[in-house]
Short mmCIF file of C-alpha atoms and ligand atoms in Angstrom, two decimals:
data_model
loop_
_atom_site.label_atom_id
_atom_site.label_comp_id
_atom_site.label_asym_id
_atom_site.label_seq_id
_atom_site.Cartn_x
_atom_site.Cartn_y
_atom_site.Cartn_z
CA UNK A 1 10.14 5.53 -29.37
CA UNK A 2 13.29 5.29 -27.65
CA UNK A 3 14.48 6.10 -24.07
CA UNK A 4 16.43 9.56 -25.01
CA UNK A 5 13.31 10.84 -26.96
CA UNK A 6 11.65 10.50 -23.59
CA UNK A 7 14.35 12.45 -21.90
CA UNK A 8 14.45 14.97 -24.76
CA UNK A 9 10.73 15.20 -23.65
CA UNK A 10 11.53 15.49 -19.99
CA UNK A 11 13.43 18.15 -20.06
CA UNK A 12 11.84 20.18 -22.26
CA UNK A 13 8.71 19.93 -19.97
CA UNK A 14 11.23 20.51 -16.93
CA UNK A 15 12.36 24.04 -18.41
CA UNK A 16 9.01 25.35 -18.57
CA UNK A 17 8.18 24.23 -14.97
CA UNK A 18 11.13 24.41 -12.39
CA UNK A 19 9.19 22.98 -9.20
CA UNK A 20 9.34 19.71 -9.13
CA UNK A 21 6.24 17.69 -9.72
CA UNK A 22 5.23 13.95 -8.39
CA UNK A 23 1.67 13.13 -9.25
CA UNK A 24 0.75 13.17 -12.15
CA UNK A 25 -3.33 13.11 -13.43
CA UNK A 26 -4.45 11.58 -16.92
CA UNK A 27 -8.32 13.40 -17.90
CA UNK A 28 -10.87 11.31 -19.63
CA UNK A 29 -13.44 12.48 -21.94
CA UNK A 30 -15.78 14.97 -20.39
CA UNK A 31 -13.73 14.95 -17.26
CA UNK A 32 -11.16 17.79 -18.48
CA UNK A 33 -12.43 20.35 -16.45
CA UNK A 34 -9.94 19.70 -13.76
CA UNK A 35 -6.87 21.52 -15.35
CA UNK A 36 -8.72 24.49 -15.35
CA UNK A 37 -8.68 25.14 -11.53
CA UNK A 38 -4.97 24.81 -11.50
CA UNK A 39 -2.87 27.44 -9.84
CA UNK A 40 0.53 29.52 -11.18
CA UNK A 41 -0.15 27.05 -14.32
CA UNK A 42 1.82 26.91 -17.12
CA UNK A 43 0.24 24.93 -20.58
CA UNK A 44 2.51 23.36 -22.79
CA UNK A 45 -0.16 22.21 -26.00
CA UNK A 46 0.89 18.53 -27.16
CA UNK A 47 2.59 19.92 -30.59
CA UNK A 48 4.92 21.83 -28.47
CA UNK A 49 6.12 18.68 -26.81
CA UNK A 50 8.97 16.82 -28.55
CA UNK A 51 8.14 13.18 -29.31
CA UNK A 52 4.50 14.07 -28.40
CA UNK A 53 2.00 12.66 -30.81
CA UNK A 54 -1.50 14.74 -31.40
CA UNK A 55 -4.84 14.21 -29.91
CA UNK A 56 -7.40 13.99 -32.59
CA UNK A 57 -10.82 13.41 -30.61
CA UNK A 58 -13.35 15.86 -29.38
CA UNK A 59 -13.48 16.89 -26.01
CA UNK A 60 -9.79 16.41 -25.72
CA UNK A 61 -8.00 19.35 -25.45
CA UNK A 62 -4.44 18.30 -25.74
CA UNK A 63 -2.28 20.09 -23.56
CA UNK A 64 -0.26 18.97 -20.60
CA UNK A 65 -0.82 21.66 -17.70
CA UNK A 66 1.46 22.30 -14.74
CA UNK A 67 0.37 23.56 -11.78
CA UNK A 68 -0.70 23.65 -8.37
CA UNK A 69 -3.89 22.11 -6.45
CA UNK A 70 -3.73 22.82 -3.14
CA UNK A 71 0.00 24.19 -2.78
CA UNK A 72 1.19 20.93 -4.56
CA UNK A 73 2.69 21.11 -8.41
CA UNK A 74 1.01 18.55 -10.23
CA UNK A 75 1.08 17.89 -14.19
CA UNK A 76 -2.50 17.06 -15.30
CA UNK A 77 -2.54 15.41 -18.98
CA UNK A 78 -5.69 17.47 -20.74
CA UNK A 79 -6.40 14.56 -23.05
CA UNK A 80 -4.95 11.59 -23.91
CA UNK A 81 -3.53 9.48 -27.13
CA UNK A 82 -5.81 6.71 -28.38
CA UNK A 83 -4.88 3.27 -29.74
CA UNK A 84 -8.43 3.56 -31.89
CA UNK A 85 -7.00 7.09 -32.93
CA UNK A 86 -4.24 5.27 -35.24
CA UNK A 87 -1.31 5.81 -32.84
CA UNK A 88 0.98 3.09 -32.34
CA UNK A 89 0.96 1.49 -28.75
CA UNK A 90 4.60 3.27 -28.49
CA UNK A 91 2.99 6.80 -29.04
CA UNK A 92 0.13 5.91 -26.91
CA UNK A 93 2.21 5.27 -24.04
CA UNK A 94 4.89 7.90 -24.58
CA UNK A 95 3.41 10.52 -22.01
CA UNK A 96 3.73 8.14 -19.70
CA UNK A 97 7.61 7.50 -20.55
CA UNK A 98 8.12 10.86 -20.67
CA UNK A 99 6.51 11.29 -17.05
CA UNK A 100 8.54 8.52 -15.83
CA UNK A 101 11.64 10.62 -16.94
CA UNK A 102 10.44 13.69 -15.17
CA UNK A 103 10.86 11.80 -11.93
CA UNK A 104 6.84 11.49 -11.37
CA UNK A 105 5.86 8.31 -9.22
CA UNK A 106 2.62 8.52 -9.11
CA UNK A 107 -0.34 8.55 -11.55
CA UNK A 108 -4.26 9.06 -11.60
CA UNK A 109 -5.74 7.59 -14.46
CA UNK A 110 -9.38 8.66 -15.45
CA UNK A 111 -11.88 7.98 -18.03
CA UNK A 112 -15.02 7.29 -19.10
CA UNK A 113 -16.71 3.97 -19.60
CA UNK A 114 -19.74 1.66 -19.67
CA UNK A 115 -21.17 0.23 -16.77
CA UNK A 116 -21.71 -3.91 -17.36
CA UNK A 117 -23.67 -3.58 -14.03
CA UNK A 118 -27.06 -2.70 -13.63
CA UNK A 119 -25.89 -1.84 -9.96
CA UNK A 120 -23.59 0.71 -11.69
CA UNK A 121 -25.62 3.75 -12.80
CA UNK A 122 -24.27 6.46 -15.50
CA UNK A 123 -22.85 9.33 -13.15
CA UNK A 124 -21.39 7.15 -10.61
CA UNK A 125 -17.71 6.66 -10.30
CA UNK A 126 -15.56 3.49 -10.37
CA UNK A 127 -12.42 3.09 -8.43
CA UNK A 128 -10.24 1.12 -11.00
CA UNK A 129 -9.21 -2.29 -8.62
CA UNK A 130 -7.94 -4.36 -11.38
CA UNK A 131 -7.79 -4.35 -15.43
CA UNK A 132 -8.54 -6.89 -18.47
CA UNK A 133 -6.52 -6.14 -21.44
CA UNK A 134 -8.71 -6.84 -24.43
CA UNK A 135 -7.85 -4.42 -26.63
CA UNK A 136 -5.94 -7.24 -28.36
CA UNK A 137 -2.31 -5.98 -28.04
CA UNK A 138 0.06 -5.33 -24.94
CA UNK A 139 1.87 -2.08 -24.72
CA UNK A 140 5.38 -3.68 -24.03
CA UNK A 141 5.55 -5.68 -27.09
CA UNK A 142 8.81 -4.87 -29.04
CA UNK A 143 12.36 -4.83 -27.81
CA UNK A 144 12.48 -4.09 -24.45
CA UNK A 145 14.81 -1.15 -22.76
CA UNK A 146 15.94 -2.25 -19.72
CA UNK A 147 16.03 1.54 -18.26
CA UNK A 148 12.82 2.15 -18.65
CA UNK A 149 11.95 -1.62 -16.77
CA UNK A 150 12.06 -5.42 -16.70
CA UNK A 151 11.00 -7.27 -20.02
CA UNK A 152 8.18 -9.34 -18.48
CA UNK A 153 6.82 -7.07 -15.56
CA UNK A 154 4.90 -8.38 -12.43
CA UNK A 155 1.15 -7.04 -12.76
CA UNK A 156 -0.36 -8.51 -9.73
CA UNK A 157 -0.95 -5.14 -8.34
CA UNK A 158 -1.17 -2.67 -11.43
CA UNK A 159 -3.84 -0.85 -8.96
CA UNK A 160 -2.01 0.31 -5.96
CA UNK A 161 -3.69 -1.07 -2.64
CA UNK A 162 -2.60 2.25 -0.56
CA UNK A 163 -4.27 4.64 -3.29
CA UNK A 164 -6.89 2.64 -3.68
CA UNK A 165 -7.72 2.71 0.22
CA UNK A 166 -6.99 6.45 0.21
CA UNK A 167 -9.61 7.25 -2.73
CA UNK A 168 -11.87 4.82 -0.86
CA UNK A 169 -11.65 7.02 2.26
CA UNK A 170 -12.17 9.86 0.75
CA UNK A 171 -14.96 9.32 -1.34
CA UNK A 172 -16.98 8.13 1.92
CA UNK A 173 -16.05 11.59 3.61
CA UNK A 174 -17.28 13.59 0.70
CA UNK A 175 -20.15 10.93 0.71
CA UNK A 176 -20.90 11.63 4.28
CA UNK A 177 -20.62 15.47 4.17
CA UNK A 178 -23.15 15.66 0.82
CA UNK A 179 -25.83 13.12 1.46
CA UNK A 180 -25.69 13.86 5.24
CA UNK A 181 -28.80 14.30 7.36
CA UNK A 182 -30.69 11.41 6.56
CA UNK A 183 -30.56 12.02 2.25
CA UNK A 184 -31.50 8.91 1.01
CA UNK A 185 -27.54 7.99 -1.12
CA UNK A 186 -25.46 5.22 0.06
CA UNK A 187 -22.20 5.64 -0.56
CA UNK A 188 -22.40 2.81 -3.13
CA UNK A 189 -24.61 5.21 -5.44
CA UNK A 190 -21.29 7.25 -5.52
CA UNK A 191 -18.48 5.11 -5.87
CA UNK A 192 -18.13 1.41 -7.09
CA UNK A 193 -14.98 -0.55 -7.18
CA UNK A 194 -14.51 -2.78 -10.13
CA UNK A 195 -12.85 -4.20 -13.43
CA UNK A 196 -12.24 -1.97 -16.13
CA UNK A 197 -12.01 -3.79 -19.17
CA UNK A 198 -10.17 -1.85 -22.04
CA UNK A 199 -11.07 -2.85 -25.95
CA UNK A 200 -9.15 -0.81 -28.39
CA UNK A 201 -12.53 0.93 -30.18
CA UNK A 202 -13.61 2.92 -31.48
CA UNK A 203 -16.84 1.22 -31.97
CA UNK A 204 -18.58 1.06 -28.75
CA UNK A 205 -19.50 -2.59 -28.17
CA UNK A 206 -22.23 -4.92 -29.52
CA UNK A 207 -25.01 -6.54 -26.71
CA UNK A 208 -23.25 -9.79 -27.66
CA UNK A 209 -19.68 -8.71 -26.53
CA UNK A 210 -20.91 -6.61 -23.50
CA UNK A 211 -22.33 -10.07 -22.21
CA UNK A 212 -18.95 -11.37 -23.04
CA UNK A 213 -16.88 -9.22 -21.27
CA UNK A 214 -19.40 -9.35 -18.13
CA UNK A 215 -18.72 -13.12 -18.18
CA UNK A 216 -15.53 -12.32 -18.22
CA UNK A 217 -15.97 -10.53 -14.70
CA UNK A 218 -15.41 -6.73 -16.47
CA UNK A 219 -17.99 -4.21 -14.86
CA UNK A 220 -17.03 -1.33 -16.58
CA UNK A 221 -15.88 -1.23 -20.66
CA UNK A 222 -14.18 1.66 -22.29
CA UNK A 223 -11.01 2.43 -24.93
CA UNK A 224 -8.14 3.92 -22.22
CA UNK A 225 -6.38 3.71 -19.28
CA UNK A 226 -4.93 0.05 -19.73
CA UNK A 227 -1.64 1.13 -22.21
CA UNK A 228 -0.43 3.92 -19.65
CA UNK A 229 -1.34 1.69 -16.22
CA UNK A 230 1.07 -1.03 -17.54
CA UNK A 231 3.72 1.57 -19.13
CA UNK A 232 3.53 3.55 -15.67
CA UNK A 233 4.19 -0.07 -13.25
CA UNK A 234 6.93 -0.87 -16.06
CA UNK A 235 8.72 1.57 -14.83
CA UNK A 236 7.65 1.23 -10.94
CA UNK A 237 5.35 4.47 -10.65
CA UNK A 238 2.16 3.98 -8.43
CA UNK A 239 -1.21 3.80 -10.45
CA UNK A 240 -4.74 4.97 -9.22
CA UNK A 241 -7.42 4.65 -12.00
CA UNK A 242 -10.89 5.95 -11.75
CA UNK A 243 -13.49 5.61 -14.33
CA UNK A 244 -16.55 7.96 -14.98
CA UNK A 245 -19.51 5.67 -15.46
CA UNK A 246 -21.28 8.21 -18.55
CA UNK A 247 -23.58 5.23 -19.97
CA UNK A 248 -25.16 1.49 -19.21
CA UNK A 249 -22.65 -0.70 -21.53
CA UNK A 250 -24.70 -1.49 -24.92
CA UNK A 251 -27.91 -3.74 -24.45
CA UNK A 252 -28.46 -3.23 -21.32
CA UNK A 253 -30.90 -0.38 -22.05
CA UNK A 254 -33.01 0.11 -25.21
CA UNK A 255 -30.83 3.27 -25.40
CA UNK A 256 -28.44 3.67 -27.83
CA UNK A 257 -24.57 4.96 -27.20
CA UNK A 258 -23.40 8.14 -28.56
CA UNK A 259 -20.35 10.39 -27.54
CA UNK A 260 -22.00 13.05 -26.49
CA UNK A 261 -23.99 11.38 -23.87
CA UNK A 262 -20.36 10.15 -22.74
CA UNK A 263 -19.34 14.08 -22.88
CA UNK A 264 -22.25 15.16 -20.94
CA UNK A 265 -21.80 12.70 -18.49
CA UNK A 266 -18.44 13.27 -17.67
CA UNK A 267 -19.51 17.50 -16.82
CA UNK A 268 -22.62 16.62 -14.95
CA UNK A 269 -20.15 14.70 -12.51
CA UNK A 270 -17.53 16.82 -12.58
CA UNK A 271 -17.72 18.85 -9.41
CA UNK A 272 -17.88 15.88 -7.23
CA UNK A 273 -14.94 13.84 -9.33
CA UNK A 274 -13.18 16.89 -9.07
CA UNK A 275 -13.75 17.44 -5.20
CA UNK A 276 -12.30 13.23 -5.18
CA UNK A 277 -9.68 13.90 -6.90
CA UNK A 278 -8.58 17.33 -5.03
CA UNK A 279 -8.37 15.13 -2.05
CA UNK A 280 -6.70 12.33 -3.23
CA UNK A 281 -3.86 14.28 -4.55
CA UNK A 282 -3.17 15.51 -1.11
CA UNK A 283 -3.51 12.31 0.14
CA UNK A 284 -0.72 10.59 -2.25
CA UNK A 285 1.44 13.63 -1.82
N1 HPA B 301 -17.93 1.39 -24.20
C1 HPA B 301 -16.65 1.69 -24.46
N2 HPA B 301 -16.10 2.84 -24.14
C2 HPA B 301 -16.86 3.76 -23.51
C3 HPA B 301 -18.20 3.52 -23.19
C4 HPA B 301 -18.77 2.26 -23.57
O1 HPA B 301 -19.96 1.98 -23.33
N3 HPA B 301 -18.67 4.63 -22.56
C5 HPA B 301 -17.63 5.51 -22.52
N4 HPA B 301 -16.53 4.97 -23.07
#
């Protein structure tokens, strides 16, 4: 997937959108909700796109959608591309090229995944502080283009420390305003910070590997997020990441995993992870 395919990309998103756009928000499953309070929006459906590859999963819609939060002209990415989907790591990560090309600097990476933590409870939030790649393949592999970024790329802070102090910030101010008055929350119950360890899917994990990964020092498991964080640093844009916790990581319950808990989930939290990421984006901006 070469550089000028992303430009071709780039532009064509650019003439359906003239203001100019530098945050840019990546929905998980159950979390795509957010596009639709968007203002003046314009929806471009992933077909449309050149270069673009299909979503194929439910619950993502597969659109990009322009538009304002706020007063300020963000592009929100209304599902994503899988590696477990059959896409190539190339096509998984092209969005995020093509973003790069637009002149967007930062990103806001959400999904869904499986707490590893009993402290972690389904409907909580993690604040992404760090990854571990296991989906056994890095994104970069191949010939590198030198326009895009550097061939081996420094990931020592894949999670930026100012976002991640900003999301931090605000999640205690929404914390304080809703659980006010003596309601027995902490903040904690809200939002965690933690590892998100990515495995390529799309079986959900066995007992066995879910103690693995804890080992490991993952608190939080899921299928995303991990190819577009390192193709958005390889090209220097600024990466928040914030999972939706939608289910206890296999074994950890006598509950079994199944997508549409994950779905259900993601909309039961999705006035308050909406509300955190409102404020972030005029935060970053
Ligand atoms: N494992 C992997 N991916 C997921 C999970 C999980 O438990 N929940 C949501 N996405």
């Amino acid at each position: 997937m070469s550089y000028e395919n992303a430009v071709e990309a780039a532009e064509f998103i650019k003439s359906k959108y003239a203001k100019s756009i530098d945050t840019v928000i990546v929905l998980g499953s159950g979390l795509g909700a957010f596009a639709d309070d968007l203002e003046n929006e314009v929806r471009i459906p992933y077909e449309a796109i050149p270069h673009f590859a299909r979503s194929t999963v439910e619950g993502h819609a597969g659109q990009l959608v322009l538009g304002e939060v706020g007063g300020i002209s963000i592009a929100v990415q209304q599902g994503r591309f899988h590696y477990y989907e059959g896409y190539d790591m190339e096509q998984v990560t092209f969005p995020m090229r093509t973003f790069g090309r637009m002149g967007i600097k930062n990103v806001i990476l959400t999904n869904a995944a499986g707490s590893t933590s009993t402290e972690m409870t389904p409907g909580s939030l993690m604040l992404i502080s760090d990854h571990l790649n296991c989906m056994g393949v890095n994104p970069l592999r191949g010939k590198n283009d030198e326009r895009f970024g550097a061939r081996f790329p420094d990931m020592t802070h894949v999670y930026d420390r100012e976002f991640q102090e900003i999301v931090v910030a605000e999640a205690e101010s929404i914390a304080q305003e809703r659980f006010k008055n003596g309601v027995d929350k902490k903040l904690t119950d809200f939002l965690h910070r933690g590892i998100y360890c990515a495995l390529s899917g799309p079986t959900y994990e066995t007992p066995a590997e879910v103690r693995l990964y804890r080992l490991l020092g993952a608190d939080a498991v899921g299928m995303s997020t991990v190819p577009e964080a390192v193709a958005a640093r390889h090209q220097g844009m600024r990466v928040a990441g914030i999972s939706c916790i939608t289910n206890f990581a296999a074994g950890m319950t006598e509950e079994l995993i199944n997508h549409a808990e994950v779905m259900e989930t993601g909309e039961r939290v999705a006035e308050i992870f909406k509300e955190l990421l409102r404020r972030t984006i005029s935060r970053i901006n």
